[in-house]
Amino acid sequence: MEHIPRSKLTAALNNPEKVWDVIIVGGGATGLGAALDAASRGYQTLLLEQADFAKGTSSRSTKLVHGGVRYLAQGNISLVREALNERGLLSKNAAHLVTNQSFIIPNYEWWGGLFYTIGLSLYDLLAGRLGFGRAKHISKKQVIARLPNIQQKGLYGGVVYHDGQFDDSRLAINLAQTCIEQGATVLNYFQVVNLIKDSQGNITGVVATDAETGETYPIKGKTVVNATGVFVDELLTMDKPGKKPMVRPSQGVHLVLSRSFMPGGDALMIPATDDGRVLFAVPWHDKLVVGTTDTPLDNHSLEPAALPEEIDFILRTAGRYLTKQPAKADVLSVFAGLRPLAAPEKDSSTTKEISRSHKLVVSGSGLITITGGKWTTYRKMGEDTIDRAIVVGKLNPSPCKTRDLPIHGSMAGVDSSSHLYVYGSDEAALLQFAGEDAAWKEKLHPRLPYIAAEVVWGVRYEMARTVEDILARRVRALFLDARAAIDMAPTVAALIAAELNKDAAWKKEQIDTFTLLAQAYLLEPYFPAGSPATPI
Ligand SMILES: Cc1cc2nc3c(=O)[nH]c(=O)nc-3n(C[C@H](O)[C@H](O)[C@H](O)COP(=O)(O)OP(=O)(O)OC[C@H]3O[C@@H](n4cnc5c(N)ncnc54)[C@H](O)[C@@H]3O)c2cc1C
């Protein structure tokens, strides 16, 4: 593994005359997908992320690589077919991170078995050769055997189908690594604060600030891609003040519970909740992720907060289908994400009908904005974006290479009995690395499997800069058990400080900041004894 220090990456910005072929703003799924597409076609590519990779929506998904059963129900066949095709490609290109997950739809109506078996067989058919396994009807007895905690009253039977599951922020980190391997420069903690234009009003670059040093860089580019998720309108407004919003955020919340609520290996899918939405309960890293909601919002933030009614809705709905009913005290973590849905042309008060397919728009100035879509389709979104960038920036045409480009770490047949499987082909090197220092093999918390070596590894090889980068997105402690994550913060801060040569004040600030941030992932405040962040 090559250690690429941040200073080496920022050095690429020191030449103000350098003209990049493609500058991408935003380091979530969409921006990383576009950067990988551009770099692998041979274009000089720069990606700037204001916080950490996947800090926004891309670490807060339901963790499904899927065609979207619900879009099938809405008759959106081409969207489902495209996503199923991408699901198949991703399961090959990031084989270490995408697993085949079985889902059970319990049927409480006599017609449910036939209806969902037919619908899901069509879903499988649309996947063609890239299918994940055939949907089939199962008896009431089989449903109960596979989902022992399922509500049995009124149950007729069930339908099993297959979809993909993944670790969203780990994929984002692996994409950033692949971008670098393909020659791109990708930087976290770099915010684009302005656009540069020529006398005709065409975009010729961006102004960006290094959040760590406060230094500001003018950067020239033949094309600029706005891949900022729910933030797209901020760049569009920099381009054209007073513009009508392109995105309407819709919040989705998940609760994380212990596996005791659904001990088997199957996931539960409720196709129609009280308000006509879909609810998933999916095993993930030895916990259960339950969600989601769909709440239209008028504002956006990097740390959206779950609303009390969203939490109640998930607990109430899950409770209707489980005999051991989850309560607030059982919630290990709650996380909220914002869907960057393309705003409707006409005003609409609901978000259900707003298109989930992606939207690519080129402004008069040449700013290319890509938004909407889903994690599953990030590669296709990247391909479409760079196809357009070639035209806008008059780049030398080169075909897309990402359809079968392996993503960093990709390896078939990983052994998921060890939590280190997410490192894929890096796992062996990480284990060897852990052997270099006896303290690095130590577990960071008794309730979670993570070891100290992963922190040092995250800093050296995965561009982690803060306690939050490690605990939220390199390992997933914050999302799996927020109290355990808070307990881990001092050890993690000490390990990072030793790597990055930071002082005691930095450590204290990191622990305080993380402890406060993590409160939003809990339903009751948690400040361990002696916590420096305890509020007055
Ligand atoms: C609740 C929920 C569940 C979902 N579940 C699934 C699922 O199971 N499967 C699936 O396929 N999809 C799912 N999705 C959709 C998927 O998560 C999103 O489509 C995807 O993550 C969007 O990625 P993005 O890169 O467009 O946005 P983001 O991930 O939000 O990335 C945008 C980035 O731009 C950065 N940025 C903003 N302004 C600037 C600036 N000025 N300078 C530099 N950087 C900037 C932000 O910091 C942010 O990191 C889900 C979405 C939600 C909300």
Coordinates of C-alpha atoms and ligand atoms in Angstrom, one line a residue:
M1 CA 0.0 0.0 0.0
E2 CA 1.3 3.4 -0.9
H3 CA 1.0 6.1 1.8
I4 CA -0.1 9.3 0.0
P5 CA 0.3 12.2 2.5
R6 CA -2.2 15.1 2.1
S7 CA 0.7 17.5 1.3
K8 CA 1.5 15.4 -1.8
L9 CA -2.1 15.7 -3.0
T10 CA -2.4 19.5 -2.3
A11 CA 0.9 20.1 -4.0
A12 CA -1.0 19.5 -7.3
L13 CA -2.8 22.8 -6.6
N14 CA 0.4 24.9 -6.2
N15 CA 0.7 25.6 -9.9
P16 CA -2.0 28.2 -10.7
E17 CA -1.5 27.9 -14.4
K18 CA -2.4 24.2 -14.5
V19 CA -5.6 23.6 -16.3
W20 CA -7.6 20.5 -15.3
D21 CA -9.8 18.8 -17.8
V22 CA -12.5 18.1 -15.2
I23 CA -13.0 19.7 -11.8
I24 CA -15.6 17.9 -9.7
V25 CA -17.2 19.6 -6.7
G26 CA -18.6 17.1 -4.2
G27 CA -17.1 13.8 -2.9
G28 CA -20.2 11.7 -2.4
A29 CA -21.3 8.8 -4.6
T30 CA -22.1 11.1 -7.6
G31 CA -18.8 13.1 -7.5
L32 CA -16.6 10.1 -6.9
G33 CA -18.4 8.2 -9.7
A34 CA -17.8 11.1 -12.1
A35 CA -14.1 11.5 -11.0
L36 CA -13.4 7.8 -11.5
D37 CA -15.1 7.9 -14.9
A38 CA -13.0 11.0 -16.0
A39 CA -9.7 9.7 -14.6
S40 CA -10.0 6.3 -16.1
R41 CA -10.7 7.8 -19.5
G42 CA -7.3 9.6 -19.1
Y43 CA -8.5 13.1 -18.3
Q44 CA -6.7 15.3 -15.8
T45 CA -9.2 15.1 -12.9
L46 CA -9.6 17.0 -9.6
L47 CA -12.2 16.3 -7.0
L48 CA -12.9 18.6 -4.1
E49 CA -15.0 17.7 -1.1
Q50 CA -15.8 20.3 1.5
A51 CA -15.9 17.8 4.4
D52 CA -15.0 14.1 4.3
F53 CA -15.9 11.7 1.4
A54 CA -19.5 10.5 1.9
K55 CA -20.1 12.9 4.8
G56 CA -23.4 13.8 3.2
T57 CA -26.2 11.5 2.0
S58 CA -23.7 8.9 0.7
S59 CA -23.0 7.4 4.2
R60 CA -26.7 7.5 5.3
S61 CA -28.4 5.2 2.8
T62 CA -30.4 2.0 3.5
K63 CA -27.2 0.2 2.2
L64 CA -29.0 -1.5 -0.7
V65 CA -27.7 -2.0 -4.1
H66 CA -31.0 -2.4 -5.8
G67 CA -33.3 -1.9 -8.7
G68 CA -36.0 -0.5 -6.5
V69 CA -39.0 -2.8 -6.1
R70 CA -41.1 0.2 -5.4
Y71 CA -40.3 1.8 -8.8
L72 CA -41.4 -1.4 -10.4
A73 CA -44.7 -1.1 -8.6
Q74 CA -44.9 2.4 -10.1
G75 CA -44.3 1.0 -13.5
N76 CA -41.0 2.7 -14.0
I77 CA -39.5 -0.2 -15.9
S78 CA -36.5 1.5 -17.6
L79 CA -35.3 3.0 -14.3
V80 CA -35.5 -0.4 -12.6
R81 CA -33.7 -2.2 -15.5
E82 CA -30.9 0.4 -15.5
A83 CA -30.5 0.1 -11.7
L84 CA -30.5 -3.7 -11.9
N85 CA -27.9 -3.7 -14.5
E86 CA -25.7 -1.4 -12.4
R87 CA -26.3 -3.7 -9.4
G88 CA -24.9 -6.5 -11.4
L89 CA -21.8 -4.5 -12.5
L90 CA -21.1 -3.2 -9.0
S91 CA -21.3 -6.7 -7.5
K92 CA -18.5 -7.7 -9.8
N93 CA -16.4 -4.5 -9.6
A94 CA -16.7 -4.2 -5.8
A95 CA -17.1 -7.9 -5.0
H96 CA -15.8 -7.5 -1.5
L97 CA -18.5 -4.9 -0.5
V98 CA -21.7 -6.0 -2.3
T99 CA -23.4 -9.1 -0.8
N100 CA -26.4 -11.0 -2.0
Q101 CA -29.2 -10.4 0.6
S102 CA -32.4 -12.4 0.8
F103 CA -35.5 -10.3 1.6
I104 CA -38.8 -11.7 2.8
I105 CA -42.1 -10.0 2.1
P106 CA -44.7 -11.4 4.6
N107 CA -48.2 -11.6 3.1
Y108 CA -51.1 -10.6 5.3
E109 CA -53.6 -10.6 2.4
W110 CA -54.7 -13.8 0.6
W111 CA -53.6 -12.4 -2.8
G112 CA -50.2 -11.2 -1.6
G113 CA -48.3 -14.4 -2.4
L114 CA -49.3 -14.5 -6.0
F115 CA -49.1 -10.8 -6.5
Y116 CA -45.6 -10.3 -5.2
T117 CA -44.3 -13.6 -6.7
I118 CA -45.3 -12.3 -10.2
G119 CA -44.0 -8.8 -9.6
L120 CA -40.7 -10.0 -8.2
S121 CA -40.3 -12.5 -11.0
L122 CA -40.5 -9.6 -13.4
Y123 CA -37.9 -7.8 -11.3
D124 CA -35.6 -10.9 -11.7
L125 CA -36.3 -11.0 -15.4
L126 CA -35.3 -7.4 -15.8
A127 CA -31.9 -8.2 -14.3
G128 CA -31.3 -10.6 -17.1
R129 CA -27.9 -12.4 -16.9
L130 CA -27.0 -10.2 -13.9
G131 CA -29.7 -11.7 -11.7
F132 CA -29.2 -12.3 -7.9
G133 CA -31.5 -15.3 -7.6
R134 CA -35.1 -16.2 -8.3
A135 CA -38.0 -14.9 -6.3
K136 CA -40.2 -17.6 -4.8
H137 CA -43.3 -18.1 -2.7
I138 CA -42.8 -19.6 0.7
S139 CA -45.4 -21.0 3.2
K140 CA -46.4 -19.4 6.5
K141 CA -44.4 -22.1 8.3
Q142 CA -41.3 -21.2 6.3
V143 CA -41.7 -17.5 7.0
I144 CA -41.9 -18.1 10.7
A145 CA -38.9 -20.4 10.6
R146 CA -36.8 -17.8 8.8
L147 CA -38.2 -14.7 10.6
P148 CA -38.9 -16.1 14.1
N149 CA -40.0 -12.7 15.5
I150 CA -42.5 -12.1 12.8
Q151 CA -46.1 -11.2 13.6
Q152 CA -48.0 -14.5 12.9
K153 CA -51.6 -13.2 13.3
G154 CA -53.2 -13.0 9.9
L155 CA -50.0 -14.2 8.1
Y156 CA -50.7 -16.2 4.9
G157 CA -47.2 -16.9 3.6
G158 CA -44.4 -14.9 2.1
V159 CA -42.2 -14.2 -0.9
V160 CA -38.4 -14.3 -0.9
Y161 CA -36.4 -12.3 -3.3
H162 CA -32.8 -11.2 -3.6
D163 CA -31.1 -7.8 -3.8
G164 CA -27.7 -6.4 -3.1
Q165 CA -26.4 -4.9 0.1
F166 CA -23.2 -2.9 0.7
D167 CA -21.3 -0.6 3.0
D168 CA -21.9 2.9 1.5
S169 CA -19.1 5.0 3.0
R170 CA -16.5 2.1 2.6
L171 CA -17.4 2.1 -1.1
A172 CA -16.9 5.8 -1.3
I173 CA -13.4 5.5 0.3
N174 CA -12.5 2.7 -2.0
L175 CA -13.7 4.8 -5.0
A176 CA -11.5 7.7 -3.8
Q177 CA -8.6 5.3 -3.7
T178 CA -9.4 4.0 -7.2
C179 CA -9.6 7.6 -8.5
I180 CA -6.0 8.2 -7.2
E181 CA -4.8 5.0 -8.7
Q182 CA -6.2 6.2 -12.0
G183 CA -4.3 9.4 -11.7
A184 CA -6.9 11.8 -10.3
T185 CA -6.3 14.2 -7.4
V186 CA -9.0 13.8 -4.8
L187 CA -9.1 16.0 -1.7
N188 CA -11.4 16.0 1.3
Y189 CA -11.7 19.2 3.5
F190 CA -11.6 21.4 0.4
Q191 CA -14.6 23.7 -0.1
V192 CA -15.4 25.4 -3.4
V193 CA -16.3 28.9 -2.4
N194 CA -16.6 30.5 -5.8
L195 CA -16.6 30.0 -9.5
I196 CA -14.2 31.7 -12.0
K197 CA -15.5 33.0 -15.3
D198 CA -14.0 34.6 -18.4
S199 CA -15.2 37.9 -19.9
Q200 CA -17.9 36.0 -21.9
G201 CA -19.3 34.5 -18.7
N202 CA -18.0 31.0 -19.3
I203 CA -16.8 29.0 -16.3
T204 CA -13.0 28.6 -16.4
G205 CA -12.4 27.2 -12.9
V206 CA -13.2 27.4 -9.2
V207 CA -11.9 29.0 -6.0
A208 CA -11.4 26.5 -3.2
T209 CA -10.3 26.8 0.4
D210 CA -8.3 24.2 2.3
A211 CA -10.3 23.8 5.5
E212 CA -7.2 22.6 7.4
T213 CA -4.9 25.5 6.6
G214 CA -7.4 28.2 5.5
E215 CA -5.4 28.7 2.3
T216 CA -7.5 29.6 -0.8
Y217 CA -6.6 28.4 -4.3
P218 CA -7.8 29.7 -7.7
I219 CA -8.0 26.5 -9.8
K220 CA -8.4 26.4 -13.6
G221 CA -10.5 23.8 -15.4
K222 CA -11.9 23.1 -18.9
T223 CA -15.1 21.8 -17.2
V224 CA -16.6 22.1 -13.7
V225 CA -19.0 19.5 -12.5
N226 CA -21.5 20.3 -9.7
A227 CA -22.0 17.0 -7.8
T228 CA -22.9 18.4 -4.5
G229 CA -26.1 16.5 -3.7
V230 CA -28.6 18.5 -1.8
F231 CA -26.2 21.5 -2.0
V232 CA -26.4 21.8 -5.8
D233 CA -28.4 25.0 -5.6
E234 CA -25.6 26.8 -3.8
L235 CA -23.2 26.4 -6.7
L236 CA -26.0 27.1 -9.2
T237 CA -26.7 30.3 -7.3
M238 CA -23.0 31.2 -7.4
D239 CA -23.3 30.7 -11.1
K240 CA -26.6 32.6 -11.5
P241 CA -27.9 34.5 -8.5
G242 CA -31.6 34.2 -7.9
K243 CA -32.0 30.9 -9.8
K244 CA -35.0 28.6 -9.1
P245 CA -34.1 25.7 -6.9
M246 CA -33.3 22.4 -8.8
V247 CA -33.4 20.1 -5.8
R248 CA -35.9 19.5 -3.1
P249 CA -34.5 17.6 -0.1
S250 CA -36.5 14.7 1.3
Q251 CA -35.3 13.3 4.6
G252 CA -35.0 9.6 5.3
V253 CA -34.3 8.2 8.8
H254 CA -33.0 4.8 9.9
L255 CA -33.0 3.3 13.4
V256 CA -30.3 0.7 14.3
L257 CA -31.3 -2.1 16.6
S258 CA -29.7 -5.2 18.0
R259 CA -30.1 -8.4 15.9
S260 CA -32.2 -9.9 18.6
F261 CA -35.2 -8.2 16.9
M262 CA -34.5 -10.3 13.8
P263 CA -31.9 -13.0 14.5
G264 CA -32.0 -14.8 11.1
G265 CA -30.0 -13.9 8.0
D266 CA -33.0 -12.7 6.0
A267 CA -34.1 -9.1 5.7
L268 CA -37.7 -8.0 6.1
M269 CA -39.5 -5.9 3.5
I270 CA -42.8 -4.3 4.1
P271 CA -44.0 -3.1 0.6
A272 CA -46.8 -0.8 1.8
T273 CA -46.7 0.9 5.2
D274 CA -49.5 3.0 6.7
D275 CA -48.7 5.9 4.4
G276 CA -48.0 3.8 1.4
R277 CA -44.2 3.7 1.6
V278 CA -41.7 0.8 1.9
L279 CA -40.1 -0.2 5.2
F280 CA -36.9 -2.4 5.4
A281 CA -35.4 -4.2 8.3
V282 CA -32.0 -5.4 7.1
P283 CA -29.2 -7.1 9.0
W284 CA -26.0 -5.0 8.6
H285 CA -22.6 -5.5 10.3
D286 CA -24.3 -7.6 13.0
K287 CA -27.0 -5.1 13.7
L288 CA -30.4 -4.4 12.2
V289 CA -31.0 -1.3 10.1
V290 CA -34.7 -0.3 10.0
G291 CA -36.1 2.4 7.8
T292 CA -36.9 4.7 6.2
T293 CA -39.1 7.8 6.0
D294 CA -39.7 10.3 3.3
T295 CA -40.2 13.8 4.8
P296 CA -40.0 16.8 2.5
L297 CA -37.8 19.6 4.0
D298 CA -37.2 23.2 3.0
N299 CA -33.7 23.3 4.3
H300 CA -30.6 21.1 4.2
S301 CA -27.5 20.4 6.3
L302 CA -24.6 18.1 6.5
E303 CA -26.0 16.7 9.8
P304 CA -29.7 16.5 9.3
A305 CA -31.6 15.5 12.5
A306 CA -34.3 12.8 12.7
L307 CA -37.7 14.3 13.7
P308 CA -39.6 12.7 16.6
E309 CA -42.5 11.7 14.4
E310 CA -40.1 9.9 12.0
I311 CA -38.7 7.9 14.9
D312 CA -42.2 7.1 16.2
F313 CA -43.3 6.1 12.7
I314 CA -40.5 3.6 12.3
L315 CA -40.9 2.1 15.7
R316 CA -44.7 1.9 15.3
T317 CA -44.5 0.3 11.9
A318 CA -41.8 -2.2 12.7
G319 CA -43.7 -3.0 15.9
R320 CA -46.8 -4.0 13.9
Y321 CA -44.8 -6.7 12.1
L322 CA -42.6 -8.0 15.0
T323 CA -43.7 -9.8 18.1
K324 CA -40.7 -8.5 20.2
Q325 CA -41.4 -4.8 19.6
P326 CA -38.6 -2.3 19.5
A327 CA -38.9 0.7 21.9
K328 CA -36.9 3.9 22.0
A329 CA -34.5 2.5 24.7
D330 CA -33.5 -0.2 22.1
V331 CA -32.2 2.2 19.6
L332 CA -28.4 2.0 19.3
S333 CA -28.1 4.7 16.7
V334 CA -30.4 6.9 14.5
F335 CA -29.2 8.5 11.3
A336 CA -30.9 10.8 8.9
G337 CA -30.0 11.4 5.2
L338 CA -31.3 13.8 2.6
R339 CA -32.4 12.6 -0.8
P340 CA -31.3 15.1 -3.5
L341 CA -34.6 14.7 -5.4
A342 CA -35.0 16.6 -8.6
A343 CA -37.5 19.3 -7.7
P344 CA -40.8 19.0 -9.7
E345 CA -41.5 21.4 -12.4
K346 CA -44.8 22.4 -10.7
D347 CA -45.1 22.8 -7.0
S348 CA -46.0 19.7 -5.1
S349 CA -46.5 19.0 -1.5
T350 CA -45.4 15.4 -1.5
T351 CA -42.1 13.9 -2.5
K352 CA -43.2 10.4 -3.4
E353 CA -43.9 11.3 -7.0
I354 CA -40.7 13.3 -7.6
S355 CA -38.4 11.4 -10.0
R356 CA -35.6 9.3 -8.5
S357 CA -33.8 9.1 -11.8
H358 CA -30.9 11.4 -12.2
K359 CA -30.9 14.8 -13.8
L360 CA -28.0 16.3 -15.8
V361 CA -28.2 20.0 -16.6
V362 CA -25.7 22.3 -18.4
S363 CA -26.0 25.9 -17.5
G364 CA -25.4 28.8 -20.0
S365 CA -22.0 29.3 -18.3
G366 CA -21.0 25.6 -19.0
L367 CA -21.5 24.5 -15.3
I368 CA -22.5 20.8 -15.4
T369 CA -24.9 19.8 -12.6
I370 CA -25.7 16.2 -11.9
T371 CA -28.2 15.3 -9.2
G372 CA -30.9 12.8 -8.2
G373 CA -30.4 9.1 -8.9
K374 CA -29.2 6.7 -6.3
W375 CA -26.0 5.0 -5.0
T376 CA -26.7 2.0 -7.1
T377 CA -26.6 4.0 -10.3
Y378 CA -23.5 6.2 -9.4
R379 CA -21.4 4.6 -12.2
K380 CA -23.9 5.4 -14.9
M381 CA -24.4 8.9 -13.6
G382 CA -20.6 9.4 -13.8
E383 CA -20.5 8.0 -17.3
D384 CA -23.3 10.3 -18.5
T385 CA -21.7 13.3 -16.8
I386 CA -18.3 12.8 -18.4
D387 CA -19.9 12.1 -21.8
R388 CA -21.4 15.6 -21.4
A389 CA -18.2 17.1 -20.1
I390 CA -16.4 15.9 -23.3
V391 CA -18.8 18.0 -25.3
V392 CA -18.9 21.1 -23.0
G393 CA -15.1 21.2 -22.5
K394 CA -14.2 20.0 -26.1
L395 CA -12.1 17.3 -24.5
N396 CA -10.4 14.7 -26.7
P397 CA -13.1 12.0 -26.9
S398 CA -12.3 8.8 -25.0
P399 CA -14.8 6.0 -24.3
C400 CA -16.0 5.1 -20.8
K401 CA -13.9 2.4 -19.0
T402 CA -15.8 1.9 -15.7
R403 CA -18.2 -0.9 -16.7
D404 CA -15.6 -3.5 -15.7
L405 CA -13.0 -1.5 -13.8
P406 CA -12.3 -3.1 -10.5
I407 CA -12.7 -0.8 -7.5
H408 CA -9.9 -0.8 -4.9
G409 CA -10.2 -3.8 -2.6
S410 CA -12.4 -5.8 -5.0
M411 CA -12.1 -9.5 -4.4
A412 CA -14.6 -12.3 -4.8
G413 CA -15.2 -14.8 -2.0
V414 CA -14.4 -12.7 1.1
D415 CA -14.9 -14.4 4.4
S416 CA -17.5 -12.2 6.1
S417 CA -17.2 -14.0 9.4
S418 CA -14.4 -11.5 10.2
H419 CA -15.5 -7.8 10.2
L420 CA -12.3 -7.0 8.3
Y421 CA -13.9 -8.4 5.1
V422 CA -14.8 -4.9 4.0
Y423 CA -11.1 -4.3 3.3
G424 CA -11.3 -7.0 0.6
S425 CA -7.9 -7.5 -1.0
D426 CA -6.3 -5.2 1.6
E427 CA -7.4 -7.4 4.5
A428 CA -4.2 -9.5 4.5
A429 CA -2.0 -6.4 4.4
L430 CA -4.0 -4.8 7.2
L431 CA -3.6 -7.9 9.4
Q432 CA 0.2 -7.9 8.8
F433 CA 0.2 -4.2 9.6
A434 CA -1.7 -4.8 12.8
G435 CA 1.1 -7.2 13.8
E436 CA 3.7 -4.4 13.7
D437 CA 2.6 -3.0 17.1
A438 CA 1.1 -5.1 19.9
A439 CA -1.3 -2.3 20.8
W440 CA -2.8 -2.2 17.3
K441 CA -4.4 -5.6 17.7
E442 CA -6.4 -4.3 20.7
K443 CA -10.2 -3.9 20.3
L444 CA -11.4 -0.4 20.6
H445 CA -14.6 -1.3 22.4
P446 CA -16.0 -4.5 23.9
R447 CA -19.3 -4.2 22.0
L448 CA -17.8 -3.6 18.6
P449 CA -15.2 -5.7 16.6
Y450 CA -12.9 -2.8 15.5
I451 CA -9.2 -2.8 16.3
A452 CA -6.7 0.0 16.8
A453 CA -4.8 -0.9 13.6
E454 CA -7.9 0.2 11.5
V455 CA -7.5 3.8 12.9
V456 CA -3.9 4.1 11.9
W457 CA -4.6 2.4 8.6
G458 CA -7.5 4.8 8.0
V459 CA -5.2 7.8 8.5
R460 CA -2.3 6.5 6.4
Y461 CA -4.1 4.9 3.5
E462 CA -7.7 6.1 3.5
M463 CA -7.3 9.8 3.9
A464 CA -9.0 10.0 7.3
R465 CA -8.3 13.3 9.1
T466 CA -10.6 13.4 12.2
V467 CA -12.1 11.2 14.9
E468 CA -15.4 11.5 13.1
D469 CA -13.9 10.3 9.7
I470 CA -12.7 7.2 11.5
L471 CA -15.7 6.4 13.7
A472 CA -18.4 7.4 11.2
R473 CA -17.0 6.4 7.8
R474 CA -13.8 4.2 7.9
V475 CA -15.3 2.0 10.6
R476 CA -19.1 2.4 11.1
A477 CA -19.2 2.6 14.9
L478 CA -21.3 5.8 15.0
F479 CA -24.0 4.3 12.8
L480 CA -24.0 0.9 14.7
D481 CA -23.7 1.9 18.3
A482 CA -23.4 5.7 19.0
R483 CA -22.7 5.2 22.7
A484 CA -19.8 2.8 22.0
A485 CA -18.5 5.3 19.4
I486 CA -18.4 8.1 22.0
D487 CA -16.5 5.8 24.4
M488 CA -14.0 5.1 21.6
A489 CA -13.3 8.7 20.8
P490 CA -10.4 9.4 23.2
T491 CA -8.4 6.3 22.1
V492 CA -9.1 7.1 18.4
A493 CA -8.0 10.7 19.0
A494 CA -4.8 9.6 20.6
L495 CA -4.0 7.2 17.7
I496 CA -4.7 9.9 15.1
A497 CA -2.7 12.5 17.0
A498 CA 0.3 10.3 17.0
E499 CA 0.0 9.7 13.3
L500 CA -0.6 13.4 12.3
N501 CA 1.7 14.9 15.0
K502 CA -1.2 16.8 16.7
D503 CA -1.1 18.2 20.2
A504 CA -3.2 17.7 23.3
A505 CA -5.4 20.7 22.5
W506 CA -6.3 19.1 19.1
K507 CA -7.1 15.8 20.8
K508 CA -9.5 17.6 23.3
E509 CA -11.2 19.5 20.5
Q510 CA -11.7 16.3 18.5
I511 CA -13.2 14.4 21.4
D512 CA -15.5 17.3 22.3
T513 CA -16.6 17.8 18.8
F514 CA -17.3 14.2 18.2
T515 CA -19.1 13.6 21.5
L516 CA -21.4 16.5 20.8
L517 CA -22.0 15.4 17.2
A518 CA -22.8 11.8 18.3
Q519 CA -25.6 13.0 20.6
A520 CA -27.7 13.6 17.4
Y521 CA -27.4 9.8 16.8
L522 CA -29.0 9.0 20.1
L523 CA -32.5 9.4 21.5
E524 CA -31.1 10.1 25.0
P525 CA -28.0 12.2 25.7
Y526 CA -24.9 10.2 26.6
F527 CA -21.8 11.8 28.1
P528 CA -19.6 9.2 29.8
A529 CA -18.1 10.1 33.2
G530 CA -15.3 12.5 32.8
S531 CA -16.2 13.4 29.3
P532 CA -14.7 16.8 28.5
A533 CA -17.7 17.5 26.3
T534 CA -20.3 17.4 29.1
P535 CA -22.5 20.4 28.6
I536 CA -22.7 22.9 31.4
Ligands
LIG1 C1 -32.5 7.8 3.5 C2 -31.9 7.4 2.2 C3 -31.7 6.1 1.9 C4 -31.1 5.8 0.7 N1 -31.0 4.4 0.4 C5 -30.4 4.1 -0.8 C6 -30.1 2.7 -1.0 O1 -30.3 1.9 -0.2 N2 -29.5 2.4 -2.2 C7 -29.2 3.3 -3.1 O2 -28.8 3.0 -4.2 N3 -29.4 4.7 -2.9 C8 -30.0 5.1 -1.7 N4 -30.2 6.4 -1.5 C9 -29.7 7.4 -2.4 C10 -28.3 7.7 -2.3 O3 -27.8 7.6 -1.0 C11 -28.0 9.0 -2.9 O4 -28.5 9.1 -4.2 C12 -26.5 9.3 -3.0 O5 -25.8 9.1 -1.8 C13 -26.3 10.8 -3.4 O6 -25.0 11.1 -3.5 P1 -24.4 12.5 -3.9 O7 -23.0 12.4 -4.2 O8 -25.3 13.1 -5.0 O9 -24.7 13.4 -2.7 P2 -23.9 13.5 -1.2 O10 -23.5 12.2 -0.8 O11 -24.7 14.3 -0.4 O12 -22.6 14.2 -1.7 C14 -22.5 15.6 -2.0 C15 -21.2 16.1 -1.4 O13 -21.0 17.4 -1.9 C16 -20.2 18.1 -0.8 N5 -20.3 19.5 -1.1 C17 -21.4 20.4 -1.0 N6 -21.0 21.6 -1.3 C18 -19.7 21.6 -1.6 C19 -18.7 22.6 -1.9 N7 -19.1 23.9 -2.0 N8 -17.4 22.3 -2.1 C20 -17.0 21.0 -1.9 N9 -17.9 20.0 -1.6 C21 -19.2 20.3 -1.4 C22 -20.9 17.7 0.4 O14 -20.1 17.9 1.6 C23 -21.3 16.2 0.1 O15 -20.3 15.3 0.7 C24 -30.7 6.8 -0.2 C25 -30.9 8.1 0.1 C26 -31.4 8.4 1.3 C27 -31.5 9.8 1.7

